[in-house]
Amino acid sequence: MNISTTKIEGLIIIEPRIFPDDRGYFYESYSEKKYREAGINAVFVQDNQSFSQKGALRGLHGQANPFAQGKLVRVLQGRVLDVAVDIRKNSSTFGEYVTIELSGENHKQFWIPPGFLHGFLTLEDDTIFTYKVDNYYDKASEIGVLWNDQTINIDWQTDLSNVLLSPKDEVLPSFADFKSPF
């Protein structure tokens, strides 16, 4: 497994070792020991999965303490542009973001610890996105920022004229109006 860091401390990219043969492939999608060695000390309590068509944008979401969540995300089928935004007030990278393409073909995983907002844009139809979380969902603890906020200015790397949003994601606050709990 190849572990790499990003320009923002705490965000980790995991590339598992794939063992292909005539039947298909095999890989270890999670090993507590190896992830702990990489600095991911989360105890995962829940797995979530979404199915989306091309152009679905989910985010930017998070949860405040005491229900803040770390997320280990990956794509089983299809492709997404995944985004993590640093909302740790004392961080030198506060308000900055990292993007990574995750796909059913590249098998990459992305560790997003508490203190970040998360979102993704599906780049193909029938995309299956899955993630492990280290805390349970709590509606009262939900936080978020508009996906197209001008302060953050995320480069979604594609045409966004037909983006599919939930009603909730259409009315999230701007980054300027957002009060980070971290």
Coordinates of C-alpha atoms in Angstrom, one line a residue:
M1 CA 0.0 0.0 0.0
N2 CA 1.3 3.5 -0.9
I3 CA 0.5 6.2 1.6
S4 CA 0.9 9.9 0.6
T5 CA 0.2 13.2 2.2
T6 CA -1.2 16.3 0.7
K7 CA -0.5 20.0 0.9
I8 CA -2.9 20.1 3.9
E9 CA -1.8 18.4 7.1
G10 CA -4.0 15.5 8.1
L11 CA -5.4 14.6 4.7
I12 CA -4.0 11.2 3.5
I13 CA -4.2 9.4 0.2
I14 CA -4.1 5.6 0.3
E15 CA -3.3 3.6 -2.8
P16 CA -3.8 -0.1 -2.1
R17 CA -1.6 -2.8 -3.7
I18 CA -3.7 -4.5 -6.4
F19 CA -3.2 -8.2 -7.3
P20 CA -4.7 -8.8 -10.7
D21 CA -4.9 -12.1 -12.5
D22 CA -7.1 -13.8 -15.2
R23 CA -10.1 -13.9 -12.8
G24 CA -10.0 -10.2 -12.0
Y25 CA -8.2 -8.7 -9.0
F26 CA -7.8 -8.8 -5.2
Y27 CA -6.8 -6.1 -2.8
E28 CA -7.0 -5.3 0.9
S29 CA -9.4 -2.4 1.2
Y30 CA -8.8 -1.9 4.9
S31 CA -6.3 -3.1 7.5
E32 CA -6.5 -1.5 10.9
K33 CA -2.8 -2.2 11.6
K34 CA -1.6 -0.7 8.3
Y35 CA -3.9 2.4 8.6
R36 CA -2.7 3.0 12.2
E37 CA 0.9 2.8 11.0
A38 CA -0.1 5.5 8.4
G39 CA -1.4 7.7 11.2
I40 CA -5.1 6.9 10.8
N41 CA -6.1 6.0 14.4
A42 CA -9.9 6.1 13.8
V43 CA -12.3 3.5 15.2
F44 CA -14.9 3.2 12.5
V45 CA -18.5 2.8 13.7
Q46 CA -20.5 3.0 10.4
D47 CA -20.2 2.4 6.7
N48 CA -22.2 4.6 4.3
Q49 CA -22.8 4.3 0.6
S50 CA -24.4 6.5 -2.1
F51 CA -25.4 5.8 -5.7
S52 CA -25.4 8.8 -8.0
Q53 CA -25.7 9.8 -11.7
K54 CA -23.2 12.0 -13.5
G55 CA -23.3 15.6 -12.3
A56 CA -24.5 14.9 -8.8
L57 CA -22.8 17.1 -6.3
R58 CA -22.9 16.3 -2.6
G59 CA -21.5 18.7 -0.1
L60 CA -19.8 20.6 1.3
H61 CA -20.8 18.8 4.6
G62 CA -19.4 18.1 8.0
Q63 CA -20.5 17.6 11.6
A64 CA -19.6 19.7 14.7
N65 CA -18.3 18.2 18.0
P66 CA -19.2 16.0 19.8
F67 CA -20.3 14.3 16.6
A68 CA -17.4 15.4 14.3
Q69 CA -16.5 12.6 11.8
G70 CA -13.4 11.4 10.2
K71 CA -14.1 9.8 6.9
L72 CA -12.3 7.2 4.8
V73 CA -13.8 7.5 1.4
R74 CA -13.5 5.6 -1.9
V75 CA -15.4 4.7 -5.1
L76 CA -16.5 1.2 -5.9
Q77 CA -17.8 2.0 -9.4
G78 CA -17.6 5.1 -11.5
R79 CA -15.6 8.3 -10.8
V80 CA -15.8 11.3 -8.5
L81 CA -13.8 14.5 -7.9
D82 CA -13.5 14.4 -4.1
V83 CA -12.9 17.6 -2.1
A84 CA -11.9 18.3 1.5
V85 CA -11.8 21.9 2.8
D86 CA -9.8 22.8 6.0
I87 CA -12.1 24.5 8.6
R88 CA -9.6 24.3 11.5
K89 CA -9.5 27.9 12.6
N90 CA -5.9 27.7 13.9
S91 CA -4.6 25.9 10.8
S92 CA -2.2 27.7 8.4
T93 CA -4.4 26.2 5.6
F94 CA -7.7 27.3 7.0
G95 CA -10.2 27.7 4.0
E96 CA -7.9 25.8 1.6
Y97 CA -8.9 22.6 -0.1
V98 CA -7.6 19.5 -1.8
T99 CA -9.2 17.6 -4.6
I100 CA -8.5 14.0 -5.7
E101 CA -10.1 11.9 -8.3
L102 CA -11.4 8.6 -6.9
S103 CA -12.6 5.8 -9.1
G104 CA -13.5 2.2 -9.3
E105 CA -10.4 1.8 -11.5
N106 CA -7.8 3.6 -9.5
H107 CA -8.9 2.2 -6.1
K108 CA -7.6 5.2 -4.3
Q109 CA -8.9 6.1 -0.8
F110 CA -8.9 9.5 0.9
W111 CA -8.7 10.0 4.7
I112 CA -10.5 13.2 5.8
P113 CA -10.2 13.7 9.6
P114 CA -12.5 15.8 11.7
G115 CA -12.0 19.5 11.1
F116 CA -12.8 19.4 7.3
L117 CA -15.8 19.9 5.2
H118 CA -16.3 17.2 2.5
G119 CA -18.0 17.0 -0.8
F120 CA -17.8 15.2 -4.2
L121 CA -19.0 15.6 -7.8
T122 CA -19.8 12.4 -9.7
L123 CA -18.1 12.3 -13.1
E124 CA -19.8 9.2 -14.5
D125 CA -23.3 7.7 -14.3
D126 CA -24.0 4.9 -11.9
T127 CA -21.2 5.9 -9.5
I128 CA -21.1 4.1 -6.2
F129 CA -19.3 6.0 -3.4
T130 CA -18.6 4.5 0.0
Y131 CA -17.1 5.7 3.2
K132 CA -16.3 4.6 6.7
V133 CA -16.9 7.1 9.5
D134 CA -15.6 7.2 13.0
N135 CA -18.7 8.8 14.6
Y136 CA -22.4 8.5 14.1
Y137 CA -24.6 10.9 12.1
D138 CA -26.3 13.5 14.2
K139 CA -28.7 15.9 12.4
A140 CA -28.4 18.7 15.0
S141 CA -24.6 18.7 14.5
E142 CA -24.7 19.2 10.7
I143 CA -22.5 22.0 9.3
G144 CA -21.8 23.0 5.7
V145 CA -20.9 25.6 3.1
L146 CA -22.1 26.2 -0.4
W147 CA -20.3 24.1 -3.0
N148 CA -19.7 27.1 -5.2
D149 CA -18.6 29.6 -2.6
Q150 CA -16.5 32.3 -4.1
T151 CA -14.1 32.6 -1.1
I152 CA -13.1 29.0 -1.3
N153 CA -13.4 29.0 -5.1
I154 CA -13.1 25.2 -5.7
D155 CA -12.0 24.2 -9.2
W156 CA -14.5 21.4 -9.9
Q157 CA -12.6 20.7 -13.1
T158 CA -15.7 20.2 -15.2
D159 CA -18.8 22.0 -16.7
L160 CA -21.2 22.7 -13.8
S161 CA -24.1 23.9 -15.9
N162 CA -26.1 20.7 -15.1
V163 CA -25.1 20.0 -11.6
L164 CA -27.6 18.0 -9.5
L165 CA -28.0 19.3 -5.9
S166 CA -30.2 18.4 -3.0
P167 CA -32.5 21.2 -1.7
K168 CA -30.3 21.2 1.5
D169 CA -27.1 21.8 -0.4
E170 CA -28.7 24.8 -2.3
V171 CA -29.1 26.8 0.8
L172 CA -25.9 26.2 2.8
P173 CA -24.2 29.4 4.0
S174 CA -21.3 31.1 2.3
F175 CA -17.8 30.6 3.8
A176 CA -17.8 34.2 5.0
D177 CA -21.0 33.5 7.0
F178 CA -19.8 30.1 8.2
K179 CA -18.6 29.9 11.9
S180 CA -16.3 27.0 12.2
P181 CA -16.7 24.9 15.3
F182 CA -13.1 23.7 15.0

